[in-house]
Coordinates of C-alpha atoms in Angstrom, one line a residue:
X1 CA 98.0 67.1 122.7
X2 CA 95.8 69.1 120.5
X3 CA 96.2 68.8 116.4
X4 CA 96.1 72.1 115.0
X5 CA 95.3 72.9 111.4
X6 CA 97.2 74.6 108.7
X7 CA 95.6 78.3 107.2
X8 CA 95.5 77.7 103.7
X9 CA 95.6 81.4 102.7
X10 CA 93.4 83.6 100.7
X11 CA 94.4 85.8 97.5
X12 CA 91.9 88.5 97.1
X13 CA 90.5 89.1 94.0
X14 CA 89.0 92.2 92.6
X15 CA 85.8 92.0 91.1
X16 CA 85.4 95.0 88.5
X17 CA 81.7 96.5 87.8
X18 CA 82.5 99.2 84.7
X19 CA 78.7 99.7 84.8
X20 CA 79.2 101.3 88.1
X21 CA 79.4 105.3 88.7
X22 CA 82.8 106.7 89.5
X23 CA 83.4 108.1 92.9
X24 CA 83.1 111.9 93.1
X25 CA 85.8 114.1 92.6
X26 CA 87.6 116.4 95.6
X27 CA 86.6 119.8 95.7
X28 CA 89.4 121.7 93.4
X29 CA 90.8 123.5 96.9
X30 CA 91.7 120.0 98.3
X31 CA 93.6 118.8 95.5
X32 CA 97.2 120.5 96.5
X33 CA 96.8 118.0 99.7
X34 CA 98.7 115.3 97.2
X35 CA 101.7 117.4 96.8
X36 CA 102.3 118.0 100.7
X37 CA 102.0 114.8 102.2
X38 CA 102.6 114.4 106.1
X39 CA 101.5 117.6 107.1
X40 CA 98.0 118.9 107.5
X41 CA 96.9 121.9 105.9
X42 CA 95.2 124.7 108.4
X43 CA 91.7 125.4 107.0
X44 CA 92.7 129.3 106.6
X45 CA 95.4 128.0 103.7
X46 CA 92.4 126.2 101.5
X47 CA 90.4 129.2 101.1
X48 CA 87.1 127.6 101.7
X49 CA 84.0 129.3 102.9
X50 CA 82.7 126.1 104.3
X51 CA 81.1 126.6 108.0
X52 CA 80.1 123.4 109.6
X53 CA 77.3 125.5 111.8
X54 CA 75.0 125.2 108.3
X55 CA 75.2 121.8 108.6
X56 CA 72.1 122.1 110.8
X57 CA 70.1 123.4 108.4
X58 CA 71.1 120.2 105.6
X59 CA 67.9 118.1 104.7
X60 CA 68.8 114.5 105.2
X61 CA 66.8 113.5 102.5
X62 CA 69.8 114.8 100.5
X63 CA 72.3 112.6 102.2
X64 CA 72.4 109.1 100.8
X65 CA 71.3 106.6 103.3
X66 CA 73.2 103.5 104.6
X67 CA 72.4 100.0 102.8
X68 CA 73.3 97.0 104.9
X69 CA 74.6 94.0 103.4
X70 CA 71.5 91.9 104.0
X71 CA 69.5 94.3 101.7
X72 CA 71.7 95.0 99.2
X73 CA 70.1 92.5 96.3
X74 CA 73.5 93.9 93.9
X75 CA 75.5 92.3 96.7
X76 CA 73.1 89.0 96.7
X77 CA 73.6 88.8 92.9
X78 CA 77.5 89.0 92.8
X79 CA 77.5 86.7 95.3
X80 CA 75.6 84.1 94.0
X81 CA 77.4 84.6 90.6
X82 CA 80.8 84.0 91.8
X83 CA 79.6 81.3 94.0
X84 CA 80.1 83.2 97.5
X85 CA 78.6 82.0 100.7
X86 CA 78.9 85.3 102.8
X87 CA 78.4 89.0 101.4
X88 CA 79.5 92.1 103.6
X89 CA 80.2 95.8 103.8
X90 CA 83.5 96.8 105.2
X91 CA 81.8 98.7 108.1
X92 CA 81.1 95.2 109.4
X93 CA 84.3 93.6 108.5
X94 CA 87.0 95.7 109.5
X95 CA 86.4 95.6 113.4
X96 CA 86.6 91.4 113.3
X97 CA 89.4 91.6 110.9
X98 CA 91.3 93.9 113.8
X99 CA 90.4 91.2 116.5
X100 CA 92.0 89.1 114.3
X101 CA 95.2 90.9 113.9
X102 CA 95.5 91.5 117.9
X103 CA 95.5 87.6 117.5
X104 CA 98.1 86.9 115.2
X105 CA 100.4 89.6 116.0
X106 CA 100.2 88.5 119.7
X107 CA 99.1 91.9 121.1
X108 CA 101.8 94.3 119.5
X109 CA 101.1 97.9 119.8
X110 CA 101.9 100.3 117.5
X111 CA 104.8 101.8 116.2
X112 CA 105.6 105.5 117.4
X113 CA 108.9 105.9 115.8
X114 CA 108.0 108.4 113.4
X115 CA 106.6 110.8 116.2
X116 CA 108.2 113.7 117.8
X117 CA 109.9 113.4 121.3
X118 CA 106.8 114.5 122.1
X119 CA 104.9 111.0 122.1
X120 CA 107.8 108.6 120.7
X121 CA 108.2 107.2 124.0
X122 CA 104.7 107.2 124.8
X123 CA 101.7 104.4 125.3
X124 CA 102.3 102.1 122.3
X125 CA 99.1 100.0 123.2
X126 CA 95.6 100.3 121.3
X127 CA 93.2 102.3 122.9
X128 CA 90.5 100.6 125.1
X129 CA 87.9 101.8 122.2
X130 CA 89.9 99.7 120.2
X131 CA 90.5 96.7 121.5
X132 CA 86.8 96.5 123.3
X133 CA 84.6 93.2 122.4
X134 CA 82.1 93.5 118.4
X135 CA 79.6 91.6 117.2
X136 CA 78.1 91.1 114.5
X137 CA 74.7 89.5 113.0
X138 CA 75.2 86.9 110.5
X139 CA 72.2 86.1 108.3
X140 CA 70.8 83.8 106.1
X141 CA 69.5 85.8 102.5
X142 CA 68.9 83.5 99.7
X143 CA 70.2 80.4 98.0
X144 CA 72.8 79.3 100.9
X145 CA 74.0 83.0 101.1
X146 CA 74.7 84.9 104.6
X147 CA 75.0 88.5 105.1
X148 CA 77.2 89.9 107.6
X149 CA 76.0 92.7 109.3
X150 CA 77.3 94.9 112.0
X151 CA 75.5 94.7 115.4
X152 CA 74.0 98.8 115.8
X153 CA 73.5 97.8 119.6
X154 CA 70.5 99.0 121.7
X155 CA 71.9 102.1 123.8
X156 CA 70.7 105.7 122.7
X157 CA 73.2 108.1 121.0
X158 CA 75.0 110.6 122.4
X159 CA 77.8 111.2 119.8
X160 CA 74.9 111.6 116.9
X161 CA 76.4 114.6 116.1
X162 CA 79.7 113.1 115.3
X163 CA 77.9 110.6 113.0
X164 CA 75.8 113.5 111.2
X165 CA 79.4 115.3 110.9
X166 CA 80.6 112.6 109.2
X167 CA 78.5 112.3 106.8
X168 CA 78.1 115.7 105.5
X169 CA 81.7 116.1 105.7
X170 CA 82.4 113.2 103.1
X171 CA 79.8 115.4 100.6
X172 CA 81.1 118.7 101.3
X173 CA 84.9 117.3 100.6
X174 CA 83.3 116.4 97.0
X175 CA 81.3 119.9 96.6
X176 CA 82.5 123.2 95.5
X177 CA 81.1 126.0 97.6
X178 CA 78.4 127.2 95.6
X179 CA 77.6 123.3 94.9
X180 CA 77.5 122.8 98.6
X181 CA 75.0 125.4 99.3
X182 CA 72.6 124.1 96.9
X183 CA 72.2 121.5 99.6
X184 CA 70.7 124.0 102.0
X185 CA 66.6 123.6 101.9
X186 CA 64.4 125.5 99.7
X187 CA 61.2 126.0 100.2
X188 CA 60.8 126.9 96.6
X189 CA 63.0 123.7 95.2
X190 CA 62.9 120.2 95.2
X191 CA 65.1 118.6 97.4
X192 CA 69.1 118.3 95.6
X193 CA 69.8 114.8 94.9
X194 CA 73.7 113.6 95.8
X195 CA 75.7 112.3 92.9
X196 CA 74.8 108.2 92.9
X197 CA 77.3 105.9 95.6
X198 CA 80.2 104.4 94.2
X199 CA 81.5 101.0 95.5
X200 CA 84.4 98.6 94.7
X201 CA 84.3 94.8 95.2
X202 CA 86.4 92.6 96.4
X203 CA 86.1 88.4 96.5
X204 CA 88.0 86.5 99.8
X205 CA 87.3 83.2 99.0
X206 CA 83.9 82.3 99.8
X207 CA 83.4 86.0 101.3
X208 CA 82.5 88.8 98.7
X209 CA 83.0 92.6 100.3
X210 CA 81.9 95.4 98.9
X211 CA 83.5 99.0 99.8
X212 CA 82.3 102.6 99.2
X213 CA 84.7 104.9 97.3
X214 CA 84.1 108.5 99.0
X215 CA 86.1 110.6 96.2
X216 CA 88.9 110.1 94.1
X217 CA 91.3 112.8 92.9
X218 CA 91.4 113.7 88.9
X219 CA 94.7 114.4 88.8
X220 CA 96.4 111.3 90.3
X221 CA 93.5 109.1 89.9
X222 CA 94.3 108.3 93.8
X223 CA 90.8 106.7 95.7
X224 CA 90.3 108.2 99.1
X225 CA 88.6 107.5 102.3
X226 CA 86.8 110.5 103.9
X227 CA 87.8 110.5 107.6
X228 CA 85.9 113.1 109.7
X229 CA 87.9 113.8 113.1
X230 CA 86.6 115.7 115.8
X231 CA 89.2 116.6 118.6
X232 CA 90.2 114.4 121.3
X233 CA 88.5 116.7 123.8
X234 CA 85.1 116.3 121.9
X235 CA 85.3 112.3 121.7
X236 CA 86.4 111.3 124.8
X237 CA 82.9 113.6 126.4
X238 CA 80.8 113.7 123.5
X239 CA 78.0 114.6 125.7
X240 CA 79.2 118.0 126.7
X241 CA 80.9 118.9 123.3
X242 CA 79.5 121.8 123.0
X243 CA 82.0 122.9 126.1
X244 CA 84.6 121.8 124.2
X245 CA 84.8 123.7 121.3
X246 CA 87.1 126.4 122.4
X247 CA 89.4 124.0 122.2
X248 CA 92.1 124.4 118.9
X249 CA 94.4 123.1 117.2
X250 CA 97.5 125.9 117.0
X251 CA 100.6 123.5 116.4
X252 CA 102.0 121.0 114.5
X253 CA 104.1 119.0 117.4
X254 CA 103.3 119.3 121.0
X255 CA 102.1 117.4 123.7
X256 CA 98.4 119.6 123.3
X257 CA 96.8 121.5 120.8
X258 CA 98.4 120.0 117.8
X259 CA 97.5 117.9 115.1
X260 CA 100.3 115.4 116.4
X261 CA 98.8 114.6 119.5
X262 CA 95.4 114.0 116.7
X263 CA 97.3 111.9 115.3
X264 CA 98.7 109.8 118.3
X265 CA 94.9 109.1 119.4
X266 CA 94.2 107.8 115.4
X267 CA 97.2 106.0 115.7
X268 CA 96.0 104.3 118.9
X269 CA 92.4 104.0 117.9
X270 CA 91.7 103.5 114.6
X271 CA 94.7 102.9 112.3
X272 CA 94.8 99.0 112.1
X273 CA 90.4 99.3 110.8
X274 CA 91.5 102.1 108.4
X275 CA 93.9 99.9 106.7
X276 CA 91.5 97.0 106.9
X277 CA 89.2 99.5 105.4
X278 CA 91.6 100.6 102.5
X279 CA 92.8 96.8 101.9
X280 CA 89.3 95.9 101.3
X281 CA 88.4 99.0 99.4
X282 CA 91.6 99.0 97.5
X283 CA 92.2 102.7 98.3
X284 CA 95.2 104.9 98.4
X285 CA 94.8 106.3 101.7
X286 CA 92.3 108.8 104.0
X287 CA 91.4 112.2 103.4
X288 CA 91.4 113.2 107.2
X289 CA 89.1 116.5 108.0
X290 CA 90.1 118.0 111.9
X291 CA 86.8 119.6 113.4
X292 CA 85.4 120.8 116.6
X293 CA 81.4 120.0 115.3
X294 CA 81.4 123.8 114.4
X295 CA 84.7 124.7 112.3
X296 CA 87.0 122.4 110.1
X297 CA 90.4 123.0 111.2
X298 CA 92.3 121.8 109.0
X299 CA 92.4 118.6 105.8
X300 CA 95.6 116.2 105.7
X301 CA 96.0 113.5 103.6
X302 CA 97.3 110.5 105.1
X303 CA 98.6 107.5 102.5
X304 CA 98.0 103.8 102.9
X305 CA 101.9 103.0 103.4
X306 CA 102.0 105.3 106.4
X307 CA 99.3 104.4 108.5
X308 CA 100.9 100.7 107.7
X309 CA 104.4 102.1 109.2
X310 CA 102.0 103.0 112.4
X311 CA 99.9 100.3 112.7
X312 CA 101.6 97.6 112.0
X313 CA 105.5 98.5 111.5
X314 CA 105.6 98.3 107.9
X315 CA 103.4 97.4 104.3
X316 CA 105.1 93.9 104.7
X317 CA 103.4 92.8 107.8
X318 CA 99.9 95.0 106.8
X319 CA 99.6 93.3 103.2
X320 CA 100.5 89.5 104.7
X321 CA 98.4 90.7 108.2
X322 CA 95.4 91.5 106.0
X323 CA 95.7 88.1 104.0
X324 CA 95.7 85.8 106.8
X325 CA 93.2 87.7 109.0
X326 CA 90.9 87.8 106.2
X327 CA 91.4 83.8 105.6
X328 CA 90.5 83.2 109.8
X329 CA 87.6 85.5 109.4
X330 CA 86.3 82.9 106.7
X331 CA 86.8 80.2 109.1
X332 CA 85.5 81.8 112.6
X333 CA 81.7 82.9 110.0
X334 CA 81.6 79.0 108.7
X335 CA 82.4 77.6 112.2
X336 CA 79.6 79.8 113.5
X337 CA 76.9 78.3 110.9
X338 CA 78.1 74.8 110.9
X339 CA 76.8 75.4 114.5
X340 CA 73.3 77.2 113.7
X341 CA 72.8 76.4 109.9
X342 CA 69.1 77.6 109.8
X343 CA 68.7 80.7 110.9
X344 CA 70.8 84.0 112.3
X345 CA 73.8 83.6 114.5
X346 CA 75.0 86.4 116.5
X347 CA 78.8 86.4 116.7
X348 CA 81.2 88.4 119.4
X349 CA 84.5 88.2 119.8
X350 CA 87.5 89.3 121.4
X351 CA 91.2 89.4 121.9
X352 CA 92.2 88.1 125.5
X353 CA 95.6 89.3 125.8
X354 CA 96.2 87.9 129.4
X355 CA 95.9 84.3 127.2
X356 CA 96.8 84.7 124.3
X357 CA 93.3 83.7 122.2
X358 CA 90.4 85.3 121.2
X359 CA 87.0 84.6 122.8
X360 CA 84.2 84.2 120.4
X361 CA 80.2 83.9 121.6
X362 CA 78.1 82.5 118.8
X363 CA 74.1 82.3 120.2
X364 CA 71.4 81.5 118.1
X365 CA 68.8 84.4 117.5
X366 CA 65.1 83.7 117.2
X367 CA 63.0 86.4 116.4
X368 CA 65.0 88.5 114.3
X369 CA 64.3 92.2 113.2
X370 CA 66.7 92.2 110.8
X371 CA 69.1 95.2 110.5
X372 CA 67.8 98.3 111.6
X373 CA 69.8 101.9 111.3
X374 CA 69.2 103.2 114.8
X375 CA 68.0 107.0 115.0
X376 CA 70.4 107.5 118.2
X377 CA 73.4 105.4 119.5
X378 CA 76.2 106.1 121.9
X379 CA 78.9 104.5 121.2
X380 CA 81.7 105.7 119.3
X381 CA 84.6 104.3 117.3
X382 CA 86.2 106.5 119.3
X383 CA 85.3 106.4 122.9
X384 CA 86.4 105.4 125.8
X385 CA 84.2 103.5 127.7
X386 CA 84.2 103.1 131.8
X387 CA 85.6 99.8 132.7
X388 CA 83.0 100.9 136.1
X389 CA 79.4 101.0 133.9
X390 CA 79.0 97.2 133.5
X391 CA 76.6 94.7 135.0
X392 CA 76.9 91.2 134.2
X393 CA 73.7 89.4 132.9
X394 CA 73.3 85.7 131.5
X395 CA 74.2 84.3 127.6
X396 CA 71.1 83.2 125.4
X397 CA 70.1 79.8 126.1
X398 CA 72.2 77.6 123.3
X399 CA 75.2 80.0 123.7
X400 CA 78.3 78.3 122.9
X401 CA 81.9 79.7 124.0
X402 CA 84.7 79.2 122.0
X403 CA 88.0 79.6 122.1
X404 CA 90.2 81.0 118.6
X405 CA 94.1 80.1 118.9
X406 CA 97.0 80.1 116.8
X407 CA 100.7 78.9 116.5
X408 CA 102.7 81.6 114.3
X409 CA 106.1 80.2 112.5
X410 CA 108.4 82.7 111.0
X411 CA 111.1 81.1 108.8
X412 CA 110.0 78.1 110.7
X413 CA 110.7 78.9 114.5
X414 CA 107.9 79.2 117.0
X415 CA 106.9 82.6 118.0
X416 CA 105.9 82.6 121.5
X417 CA 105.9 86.4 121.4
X418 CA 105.2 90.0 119.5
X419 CA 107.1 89.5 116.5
X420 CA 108.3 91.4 113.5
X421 CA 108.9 90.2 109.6
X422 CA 110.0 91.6 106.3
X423 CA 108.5 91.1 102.9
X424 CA 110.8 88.0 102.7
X425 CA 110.1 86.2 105.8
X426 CA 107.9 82.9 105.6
X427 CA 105.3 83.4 107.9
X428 CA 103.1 80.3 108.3
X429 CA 99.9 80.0 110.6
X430 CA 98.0 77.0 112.4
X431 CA 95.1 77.1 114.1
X432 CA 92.5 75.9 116.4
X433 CA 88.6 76.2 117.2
X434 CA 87.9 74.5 120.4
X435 CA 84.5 74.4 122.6
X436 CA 85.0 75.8 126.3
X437 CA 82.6 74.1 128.3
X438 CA 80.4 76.5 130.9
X439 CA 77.4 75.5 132.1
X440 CA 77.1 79.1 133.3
X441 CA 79.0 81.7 131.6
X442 CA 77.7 85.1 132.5
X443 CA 79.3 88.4 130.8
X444 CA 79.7 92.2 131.5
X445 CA 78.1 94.6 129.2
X446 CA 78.8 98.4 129.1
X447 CA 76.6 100.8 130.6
X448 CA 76.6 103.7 128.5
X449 CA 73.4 106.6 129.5
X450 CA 70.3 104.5 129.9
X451 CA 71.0 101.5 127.3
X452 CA 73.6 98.7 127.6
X453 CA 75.6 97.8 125.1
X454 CA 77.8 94.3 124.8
X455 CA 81.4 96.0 124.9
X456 CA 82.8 94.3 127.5
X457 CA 82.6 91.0 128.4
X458 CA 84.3 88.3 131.2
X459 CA 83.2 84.9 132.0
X460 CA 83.0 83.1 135.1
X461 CA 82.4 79.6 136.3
X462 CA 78.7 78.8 138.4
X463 CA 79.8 79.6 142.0

């Protein structure tokens, strides 16, 4: 009979930097979004001249770059001040944090209530894309402090042009048109700096995160996520988009075409990290921008309290989900260097829903690069790999295969399956790290193009 320990939860606490720029605002023309909630706005309605095609022409030089956890010396400093042993972004965060709720919520899908007929009764289950094995690097930096940083993976891109999207999409939400333009090269100009990054912080116990604010609105004073969303024809074969942008978006409700079935596939794919996001961000909700890589179809802004209803059935089980996931993320990083204390630990995990547990790899890495933004990846948020493309290759020598479970009480009777609570339920969690012994534990990794990529992984005794 195993002993399993209490979670002592974690409160989160906000760590306020007034020194710190302001997010941008929206663009004046995205502003009425607040006042008609639930319902995207077609692109005609906004009266903005913005053409995605010129996006070719943008300099990246006048795009901010990416700063990863492990060199971001602010981060380091915060860290150590507050007395933090890891410091991460929520770009590496948010995907172990949604293992984690898989975990605890014991594989529930989603909640398609508020649909039309049209997809109420339809697959309630996160999308493969979603549910698919992450890692993550974690690193030592200074003075008994780790970084967490997202693993980029090894495969070239093919949905670079989603990721390009993306980002010029979060500066053009923030730009007027004529302010926009003034991004276009020059010959006869310098190169048009971006107004500085603005971040929020938040402190998890030992963990401190820190969050990018992509606008905020002057009006409300709401903070926003900028989502960029290319349709579901374009992600799911992102190598032959350019076929696919005939295809529009003409409806609200349908079964194709429409921004509902949009929203189905967010629903399914992404909903449970955008809250994560949000939480951690302490944001109001996602600007959402519908394209086909050439035209914007339409802006919708979608609020923190609805994806909750989607993603996880209500705010109540979202706000407690978030504490206690957050809490077993503390756990699973300090587990991992109690194991390999002097130097960087790679760390995968995922939710094995045939058992009930979550599988966690944690392999020591010698000769580390450090993080590196790669010029061209393939794999998507969004994508659906091909459970075919795998081949199975051996774990690093020192490998160690664990096993993540946990024994859920509500009002102090044993859940043995998906489960549901209100704001006034007790809900109390125990839970257990144990060692799975392998001698030789071999595991699947995608094949996407000519590079491999660890999405999905199985074990298997030595025959």
């Amino acid at each position: 009979m195993t002993t399993r320990t209490k979670l002592v939860e974690i409160v989160p606490r906000a760590i306020h930097l007034p020194e710190l720029p302001r997010a941008p605002p929206l663009a004046k023309e995205l502003r009425r979004l607040f006042y008609r909630q639930g319902c995207p706005h077609p692109v005609d309605e906004m009266k903005l001249s913005h053409h995605l095609k010129v996006i070719q022409e943008i300099d990246d030089r006048a795009i901010p770059g990416f700063v990863t956890s492990s060199k971001d010396q602010r981060l380091l400093s915060l860290a150590q001040k507050h007395g933090c042993t890891f410091m991460s972004s929520t770009s590496a965060m948010t995907s172990v944090l949604t293992h984690l709720h898989f975990l605890l919520s014991k594989g529930r899908g989603v909640n398609l209530s508020p649909l039309s007929h049209h997809f109420r009764h339809q697959d309630a289950s996160f999308a493969p894309s979603a549910v698919k094995p992450i890692s993550v690097f974690i690193r030592p930096v200074a003075g008994g402090v780790y970084a967490i940083d997202s693993d980029p993976g090894i495969a070239p891109a093919e949905n670079q042009i989603l990721m390009d999207l993306g980002k010029i999409l979060e500066v053009m939400a923030t730009k007027e048109a004529h302010e926009f333009q003034n991004l276009l090269p020059n010959p006869k100009a310098d190169i048009p700096s971006t107004q500085a990054e603005s971040f929020n912080f938040l402190q998890i116990g030992q963990m401190i995160i820190r969050s990018q604010i992509d606008a905020f609105d002057e009006s409300t004073g709401l903070t926003l996520d900028i989502k960029s969303r290319a349709t579901t024809r374009i992600r799911y074969d992102v190598k032959n988009y350019l076929k696919h942008r005939a295809y529009r978006l003409k409806f609200m409700e349908g079964p194709t075409e429409s921004y509902e079935k949009e929203m189905y596939d967010m629903i399914r794919t992404v909903f449970p990290k955008y809250a994560f996001q949000m939480r951690l961000g302490q944001m109001n909700g996602a600007l959402v921008m519908y394209h086909n890589t050439s035209e914007v179809y339409g802006y919708e802004y979608i609020t923190l309290e609805r994806i909750d209803e989607f993603a996880f059935g209500s705010s109540a089980m979202a706000n407690k989900g978030f504490t206690i996931c957050s809490s077993l993320a503390q756990i699973v990083f300090e587990d991992a260097i109690r194991r390999f204390p002097s130097g960087t630990v790679h760390v995968s995990t995922w939710y094995n829903s045939l058992e009930g547990y979550m599988e966690i790899i944690v392999a020591p890495v010698t000769n580390d690069r450090g993080w590196y933004e790669k010029q061209k990846r393939d794999i998507s948020e969004d994508s659906e790999p091909s459970d075919n493309d795998c081949i199975r290759v051996e774990l690093p020598e020192g490998a160690v295969r664990l096993r993540l479970s946990l024994s859920v009480f509500k009002n102090k009777e044993t859940m043995f399956e998906t489960y549901e609570f209100g704001a006034n339920d007790d809900i109390q969690v125990q839970y257990e790290i144990s060692e799975i012994p392998h001698a030789y534990m071999p595991y699947a990794m995608a094949r996407w193009g000519d590079g491999y990529h660890p999405d999905f992984f199985t074990f298997a005794s030595k025959p």
